[in-house]
PDB file of C-alpha atoms in Angstrom:
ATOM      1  CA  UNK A 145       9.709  -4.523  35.596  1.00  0.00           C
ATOM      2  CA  UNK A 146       7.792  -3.090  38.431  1.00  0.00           C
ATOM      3  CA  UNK A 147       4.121  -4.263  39.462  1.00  0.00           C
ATOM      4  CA  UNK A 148       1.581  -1.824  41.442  1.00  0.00           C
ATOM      5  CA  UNK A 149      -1.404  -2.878  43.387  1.00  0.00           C
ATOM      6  CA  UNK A 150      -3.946  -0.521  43.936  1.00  0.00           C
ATOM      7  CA  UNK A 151      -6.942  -1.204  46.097  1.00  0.00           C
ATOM      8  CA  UNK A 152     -10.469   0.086  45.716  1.00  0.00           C
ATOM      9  CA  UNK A 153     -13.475  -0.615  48.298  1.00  0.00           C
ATOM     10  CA  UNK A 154     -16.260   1.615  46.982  1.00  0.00           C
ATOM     11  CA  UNK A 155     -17.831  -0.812  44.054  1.00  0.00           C
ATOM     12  CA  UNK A 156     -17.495   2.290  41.325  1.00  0.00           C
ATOM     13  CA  UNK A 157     -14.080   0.420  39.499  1.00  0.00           C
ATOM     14  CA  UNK A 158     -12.140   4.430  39.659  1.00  0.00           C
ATOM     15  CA  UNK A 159     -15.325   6.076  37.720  1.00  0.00           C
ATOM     16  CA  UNK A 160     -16.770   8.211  40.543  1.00  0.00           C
ATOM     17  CA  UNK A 161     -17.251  11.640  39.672  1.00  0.00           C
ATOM     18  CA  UNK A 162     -16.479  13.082  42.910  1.00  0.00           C
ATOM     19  CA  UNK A 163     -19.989  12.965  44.005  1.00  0.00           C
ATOM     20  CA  UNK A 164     -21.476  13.390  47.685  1.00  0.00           C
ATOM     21  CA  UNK A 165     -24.233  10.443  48.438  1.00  0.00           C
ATOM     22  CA  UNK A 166     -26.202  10.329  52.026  1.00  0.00           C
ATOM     23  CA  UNK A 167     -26.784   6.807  52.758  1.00  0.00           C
ATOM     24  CA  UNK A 168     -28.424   5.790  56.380  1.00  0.00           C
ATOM     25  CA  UNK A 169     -27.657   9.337  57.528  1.00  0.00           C
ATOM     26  CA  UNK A 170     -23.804   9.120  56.602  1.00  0.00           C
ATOM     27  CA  UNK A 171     -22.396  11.428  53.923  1.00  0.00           C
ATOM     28  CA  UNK A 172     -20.720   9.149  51.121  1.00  0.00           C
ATOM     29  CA  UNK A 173     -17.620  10.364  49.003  1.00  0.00           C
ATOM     30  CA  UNK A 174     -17.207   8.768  45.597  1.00  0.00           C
ATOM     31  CA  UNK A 175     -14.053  10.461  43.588  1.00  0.00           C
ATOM     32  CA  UNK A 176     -12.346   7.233  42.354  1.00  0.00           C
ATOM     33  CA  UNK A 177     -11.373   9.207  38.731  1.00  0.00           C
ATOM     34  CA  UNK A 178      -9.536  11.641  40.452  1.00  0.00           C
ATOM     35  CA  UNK A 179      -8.265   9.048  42.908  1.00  0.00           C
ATOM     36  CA  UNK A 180      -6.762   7.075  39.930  1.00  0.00           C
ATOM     37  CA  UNK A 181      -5.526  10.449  38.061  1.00  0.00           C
ATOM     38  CA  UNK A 182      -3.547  10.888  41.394  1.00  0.00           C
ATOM     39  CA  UNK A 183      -2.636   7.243  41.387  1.00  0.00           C
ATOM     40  CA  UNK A 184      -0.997   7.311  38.182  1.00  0.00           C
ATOM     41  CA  UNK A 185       0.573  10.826  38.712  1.00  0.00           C
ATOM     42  CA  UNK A 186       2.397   9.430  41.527  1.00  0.00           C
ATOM     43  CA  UNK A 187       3.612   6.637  39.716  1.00  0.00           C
ATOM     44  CA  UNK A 188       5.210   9.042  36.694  1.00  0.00           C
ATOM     45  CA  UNK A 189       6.408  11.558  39.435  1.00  0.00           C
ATOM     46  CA  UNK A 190       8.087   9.112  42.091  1.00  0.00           C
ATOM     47  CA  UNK A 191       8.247   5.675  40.871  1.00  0.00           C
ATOM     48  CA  UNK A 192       9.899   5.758  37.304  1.00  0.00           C
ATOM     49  CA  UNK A 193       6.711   5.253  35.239  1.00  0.00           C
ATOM     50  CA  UNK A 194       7.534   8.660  33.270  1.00  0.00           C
ATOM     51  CA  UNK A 195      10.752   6.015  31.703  1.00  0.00           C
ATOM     52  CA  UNK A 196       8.595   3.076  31.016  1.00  0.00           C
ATOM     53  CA  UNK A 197       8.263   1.958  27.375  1.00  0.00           C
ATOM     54  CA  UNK A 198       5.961  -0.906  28.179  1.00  0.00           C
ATOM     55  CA  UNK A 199       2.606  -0.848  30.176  1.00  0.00           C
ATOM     56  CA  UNK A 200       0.075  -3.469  31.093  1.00  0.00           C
ATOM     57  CA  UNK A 201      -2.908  -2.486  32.817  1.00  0.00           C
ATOM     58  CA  UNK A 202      -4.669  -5.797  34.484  1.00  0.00           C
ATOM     59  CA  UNK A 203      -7.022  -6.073  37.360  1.00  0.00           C
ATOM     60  CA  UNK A 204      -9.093  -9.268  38.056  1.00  0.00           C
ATOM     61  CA  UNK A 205     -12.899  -9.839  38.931  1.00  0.00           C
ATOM     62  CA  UNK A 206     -14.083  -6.446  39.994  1.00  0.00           C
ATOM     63  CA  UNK A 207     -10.690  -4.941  38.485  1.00  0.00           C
ATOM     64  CA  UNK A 208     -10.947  -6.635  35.434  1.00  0.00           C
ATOM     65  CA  UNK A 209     -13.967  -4.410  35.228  1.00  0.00           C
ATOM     66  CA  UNK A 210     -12.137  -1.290  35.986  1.00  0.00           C
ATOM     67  CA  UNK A 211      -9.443  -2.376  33.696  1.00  0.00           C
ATOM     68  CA  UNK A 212     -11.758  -2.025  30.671  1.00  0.00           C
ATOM     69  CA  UNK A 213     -13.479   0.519  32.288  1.00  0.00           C
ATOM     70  CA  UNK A 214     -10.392   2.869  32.269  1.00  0.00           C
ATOM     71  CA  UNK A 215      -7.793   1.468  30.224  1.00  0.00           C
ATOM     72  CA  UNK A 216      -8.201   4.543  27.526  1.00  0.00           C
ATOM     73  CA  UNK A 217      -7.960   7.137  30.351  1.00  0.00           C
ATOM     74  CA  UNK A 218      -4.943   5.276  31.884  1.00  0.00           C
ATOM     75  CA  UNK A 219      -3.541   5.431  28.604  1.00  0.00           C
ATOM     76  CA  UNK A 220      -4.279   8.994  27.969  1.00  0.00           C
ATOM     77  CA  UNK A 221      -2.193   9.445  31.107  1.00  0.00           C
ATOM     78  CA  UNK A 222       0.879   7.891  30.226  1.00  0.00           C
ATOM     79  CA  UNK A 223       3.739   9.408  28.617  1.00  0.00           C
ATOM     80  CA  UNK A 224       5.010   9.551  25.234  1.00  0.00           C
ATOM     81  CA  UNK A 225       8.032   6.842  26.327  1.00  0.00           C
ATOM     82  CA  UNK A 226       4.967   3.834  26.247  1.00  0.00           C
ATOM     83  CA  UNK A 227       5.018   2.528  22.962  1.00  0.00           C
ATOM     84  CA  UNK A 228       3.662  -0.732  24.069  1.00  0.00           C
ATOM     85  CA  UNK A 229       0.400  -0.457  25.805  1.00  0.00           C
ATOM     86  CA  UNK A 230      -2.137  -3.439  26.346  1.00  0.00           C
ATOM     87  CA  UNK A 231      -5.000  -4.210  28.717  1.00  0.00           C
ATOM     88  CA  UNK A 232      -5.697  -7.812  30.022  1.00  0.00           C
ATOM     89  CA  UNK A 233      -8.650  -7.772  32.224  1.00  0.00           C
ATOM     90  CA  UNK A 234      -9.122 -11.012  33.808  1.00  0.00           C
ATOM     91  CA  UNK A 235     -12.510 -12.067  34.953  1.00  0.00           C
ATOM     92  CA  UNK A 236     -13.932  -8.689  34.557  1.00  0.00           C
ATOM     93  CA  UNK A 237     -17.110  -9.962  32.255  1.00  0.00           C
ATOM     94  CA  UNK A 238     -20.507  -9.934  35.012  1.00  0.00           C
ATOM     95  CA  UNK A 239     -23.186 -11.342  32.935  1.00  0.00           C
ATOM     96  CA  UNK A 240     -26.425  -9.444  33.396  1.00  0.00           C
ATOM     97  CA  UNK A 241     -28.065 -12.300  33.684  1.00  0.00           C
ATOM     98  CA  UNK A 242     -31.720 -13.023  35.888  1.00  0.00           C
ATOM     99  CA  UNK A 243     -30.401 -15.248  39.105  1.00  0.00           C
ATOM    100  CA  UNK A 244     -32.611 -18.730  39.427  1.00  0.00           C
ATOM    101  CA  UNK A 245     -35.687 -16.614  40.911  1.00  0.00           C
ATOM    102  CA  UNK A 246     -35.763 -14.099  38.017  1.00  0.00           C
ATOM    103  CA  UNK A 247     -34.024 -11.279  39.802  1.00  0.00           C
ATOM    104  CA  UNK A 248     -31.666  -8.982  37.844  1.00  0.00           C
ATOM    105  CA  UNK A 249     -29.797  -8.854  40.846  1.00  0.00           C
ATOM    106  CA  UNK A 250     -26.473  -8.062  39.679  1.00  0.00           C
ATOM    107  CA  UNK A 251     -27.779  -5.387  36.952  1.00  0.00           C
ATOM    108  CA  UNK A 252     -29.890  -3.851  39.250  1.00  0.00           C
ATOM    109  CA  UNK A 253     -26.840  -3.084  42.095  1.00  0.00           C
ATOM    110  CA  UNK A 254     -24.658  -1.786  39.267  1.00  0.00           C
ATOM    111  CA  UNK A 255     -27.480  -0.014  37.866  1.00  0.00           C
ATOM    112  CA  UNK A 256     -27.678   1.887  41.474  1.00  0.00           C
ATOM    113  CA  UNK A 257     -23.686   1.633  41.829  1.00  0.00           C
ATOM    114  CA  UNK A 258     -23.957   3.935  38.360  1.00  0.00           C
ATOM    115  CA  UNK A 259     -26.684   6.507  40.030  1.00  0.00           C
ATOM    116  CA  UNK A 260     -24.337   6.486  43.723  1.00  0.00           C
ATOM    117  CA  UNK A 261     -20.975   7.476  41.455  1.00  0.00           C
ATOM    118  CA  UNK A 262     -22.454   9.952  39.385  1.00  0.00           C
ATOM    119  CA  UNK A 263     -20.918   8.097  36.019  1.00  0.00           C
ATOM    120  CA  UNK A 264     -23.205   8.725  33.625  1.00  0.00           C
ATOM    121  CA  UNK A 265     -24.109  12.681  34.174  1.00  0.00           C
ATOM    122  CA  UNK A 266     -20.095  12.837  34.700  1.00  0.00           C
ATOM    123  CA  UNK A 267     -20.068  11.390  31.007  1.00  0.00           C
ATOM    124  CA  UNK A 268     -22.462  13.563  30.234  1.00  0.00           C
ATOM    125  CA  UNK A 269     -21.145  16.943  31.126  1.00  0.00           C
ATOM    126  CA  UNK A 270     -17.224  16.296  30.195  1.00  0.00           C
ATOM    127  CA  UNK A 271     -16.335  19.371  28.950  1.00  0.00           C
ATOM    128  CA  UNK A 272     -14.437  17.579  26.255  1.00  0.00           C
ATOM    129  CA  UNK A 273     -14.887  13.654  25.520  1.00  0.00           C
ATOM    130  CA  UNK A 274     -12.362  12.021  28.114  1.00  0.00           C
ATOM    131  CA  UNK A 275     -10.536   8.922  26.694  1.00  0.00           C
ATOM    132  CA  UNK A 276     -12.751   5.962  27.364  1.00  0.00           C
ATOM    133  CA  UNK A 277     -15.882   4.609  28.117  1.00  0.00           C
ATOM    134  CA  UNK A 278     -18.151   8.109  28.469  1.00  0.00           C
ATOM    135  CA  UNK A 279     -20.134  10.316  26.500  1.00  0.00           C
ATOM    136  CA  UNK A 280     -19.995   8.646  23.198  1.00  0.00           C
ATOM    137  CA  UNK A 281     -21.206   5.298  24.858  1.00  0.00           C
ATOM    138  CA  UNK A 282     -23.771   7.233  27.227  1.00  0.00           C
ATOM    139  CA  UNK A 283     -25.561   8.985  24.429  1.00  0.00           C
ATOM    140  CA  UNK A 284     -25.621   5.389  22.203  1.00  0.00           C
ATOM    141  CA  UNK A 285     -28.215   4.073  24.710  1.00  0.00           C
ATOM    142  CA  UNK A 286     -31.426   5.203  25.971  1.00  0.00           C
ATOM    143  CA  UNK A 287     -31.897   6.976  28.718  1.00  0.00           C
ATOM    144  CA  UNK A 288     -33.162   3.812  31.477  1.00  0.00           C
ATOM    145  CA  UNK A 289     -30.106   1.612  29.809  1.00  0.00           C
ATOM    146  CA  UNK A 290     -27.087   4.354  30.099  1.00  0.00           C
ATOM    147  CA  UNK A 291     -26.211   2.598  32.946  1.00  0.00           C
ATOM    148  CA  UNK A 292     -25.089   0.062  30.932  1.00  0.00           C
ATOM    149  CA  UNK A 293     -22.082   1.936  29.542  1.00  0.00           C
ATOM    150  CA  UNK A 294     -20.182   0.746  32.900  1.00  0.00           C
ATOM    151  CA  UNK A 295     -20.962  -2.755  32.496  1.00  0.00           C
ATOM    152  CA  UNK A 296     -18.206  -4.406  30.667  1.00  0.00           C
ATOM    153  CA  UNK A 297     -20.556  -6.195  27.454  1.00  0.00           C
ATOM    154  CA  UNK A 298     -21.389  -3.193  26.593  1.00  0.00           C
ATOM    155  CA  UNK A 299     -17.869  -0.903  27.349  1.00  0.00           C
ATOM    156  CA  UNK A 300     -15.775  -2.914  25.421  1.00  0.00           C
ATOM    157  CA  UNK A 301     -17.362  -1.962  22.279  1.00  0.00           C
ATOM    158  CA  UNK A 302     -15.863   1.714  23.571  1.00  0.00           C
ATOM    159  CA  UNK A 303     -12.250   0.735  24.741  1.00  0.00           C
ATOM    160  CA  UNK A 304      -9.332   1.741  21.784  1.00  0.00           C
ATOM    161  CA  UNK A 305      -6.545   0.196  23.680  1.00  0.00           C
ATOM    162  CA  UNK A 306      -5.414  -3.036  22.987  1.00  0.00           C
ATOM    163  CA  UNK A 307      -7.393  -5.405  24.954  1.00  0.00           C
ATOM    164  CA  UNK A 308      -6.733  -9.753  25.501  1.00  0.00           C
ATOM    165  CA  UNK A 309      -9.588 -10.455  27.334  1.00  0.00           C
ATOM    166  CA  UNK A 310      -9.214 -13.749  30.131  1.00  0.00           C
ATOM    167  CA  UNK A 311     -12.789 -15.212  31.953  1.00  0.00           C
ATOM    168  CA  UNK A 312     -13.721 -18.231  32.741  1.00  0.00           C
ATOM    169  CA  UNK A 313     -17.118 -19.892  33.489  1.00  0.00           C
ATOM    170  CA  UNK A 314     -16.648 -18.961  37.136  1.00  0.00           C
ATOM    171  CA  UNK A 315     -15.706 -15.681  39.240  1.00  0.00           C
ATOM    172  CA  UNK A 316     -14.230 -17.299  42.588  1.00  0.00           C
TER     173      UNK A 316
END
């Protein structure tokens, strides 16, 4: 079997919509969907995934969000050869939960994460429903609560693939 790493370091777990942000004067790329798309068409192209028959897609903490966050569209990507598919997020589960002052802390910086990517307008305006967490999940909630879809409480009620969830009480 073969294992890939792939590294992210702008907090949007491969959703961006290829959107341009200005932040402090400095103009802000955020295109992790297509970045992933070209990720995984690499892999089928160059390194033998087009042969594979089996597929786990993991990621832990931050990636275990972006694990459930994408593992329909990885999925959609893969060739007909994967008959066994599964997801196994581990630690991906960020409980929007107040901090010990009250503060909404972590919902809040997704919340603006969400706004910075362009996720849910890119859900909004897919041509046709992408595999995934998207449209169907965006238009569920209210408007102020879309953001929501990208959390993972509420995007694993949206992910089809086969999914063994592992969290514990802490996130080292």
């Amino acid at each position: 079997f073969n294992r890939v790493y792939v590294k992210y370091c702008d907090a949007g777990s491969f959703r961006g919509a290829g959107k341009t942000e200005m932040y402090k004067g400095k103009r802000l790329h955020f295109a992790g969907r297509l970045v992933l798309k070209l990720v995984i068409e690499t892999l089928l192209e160059t390194f033998g995934l087009r042969n594979a028959n089996k597929v786990l897609l993991s990621g832990c903490s931050a990636g275990g969000l972006a694990a459930i966050l994408n593992a329909d569209y990885v999925q959609s990507l893969l060739p007909a050869t994967v008959t066994q598919y599964r997801v196994m997020p581990g630690s991906g589960f960020f409980l929007p939960h107040p901090n010990l002052l009250g503060e909404r802390v972590y919902e809040r910086g997704m919340e603006e994460v969400v706004r910075m990517h362009g996720m849910v307008e890119d859900a909004l305006t897919e041509a046709k429903q992408q595999p995934g967490v998207g449209k169907s999940c965006v238009e569920d909630q209210a408007p102020a609560e879309r953001y929501r879809c990208f959390l993972a409480p509420t995007a694993l009620r949206y992910v089809r693939a086969p999914i063994f969830l592992i969290d514990s009480a802490f996130d080292a």
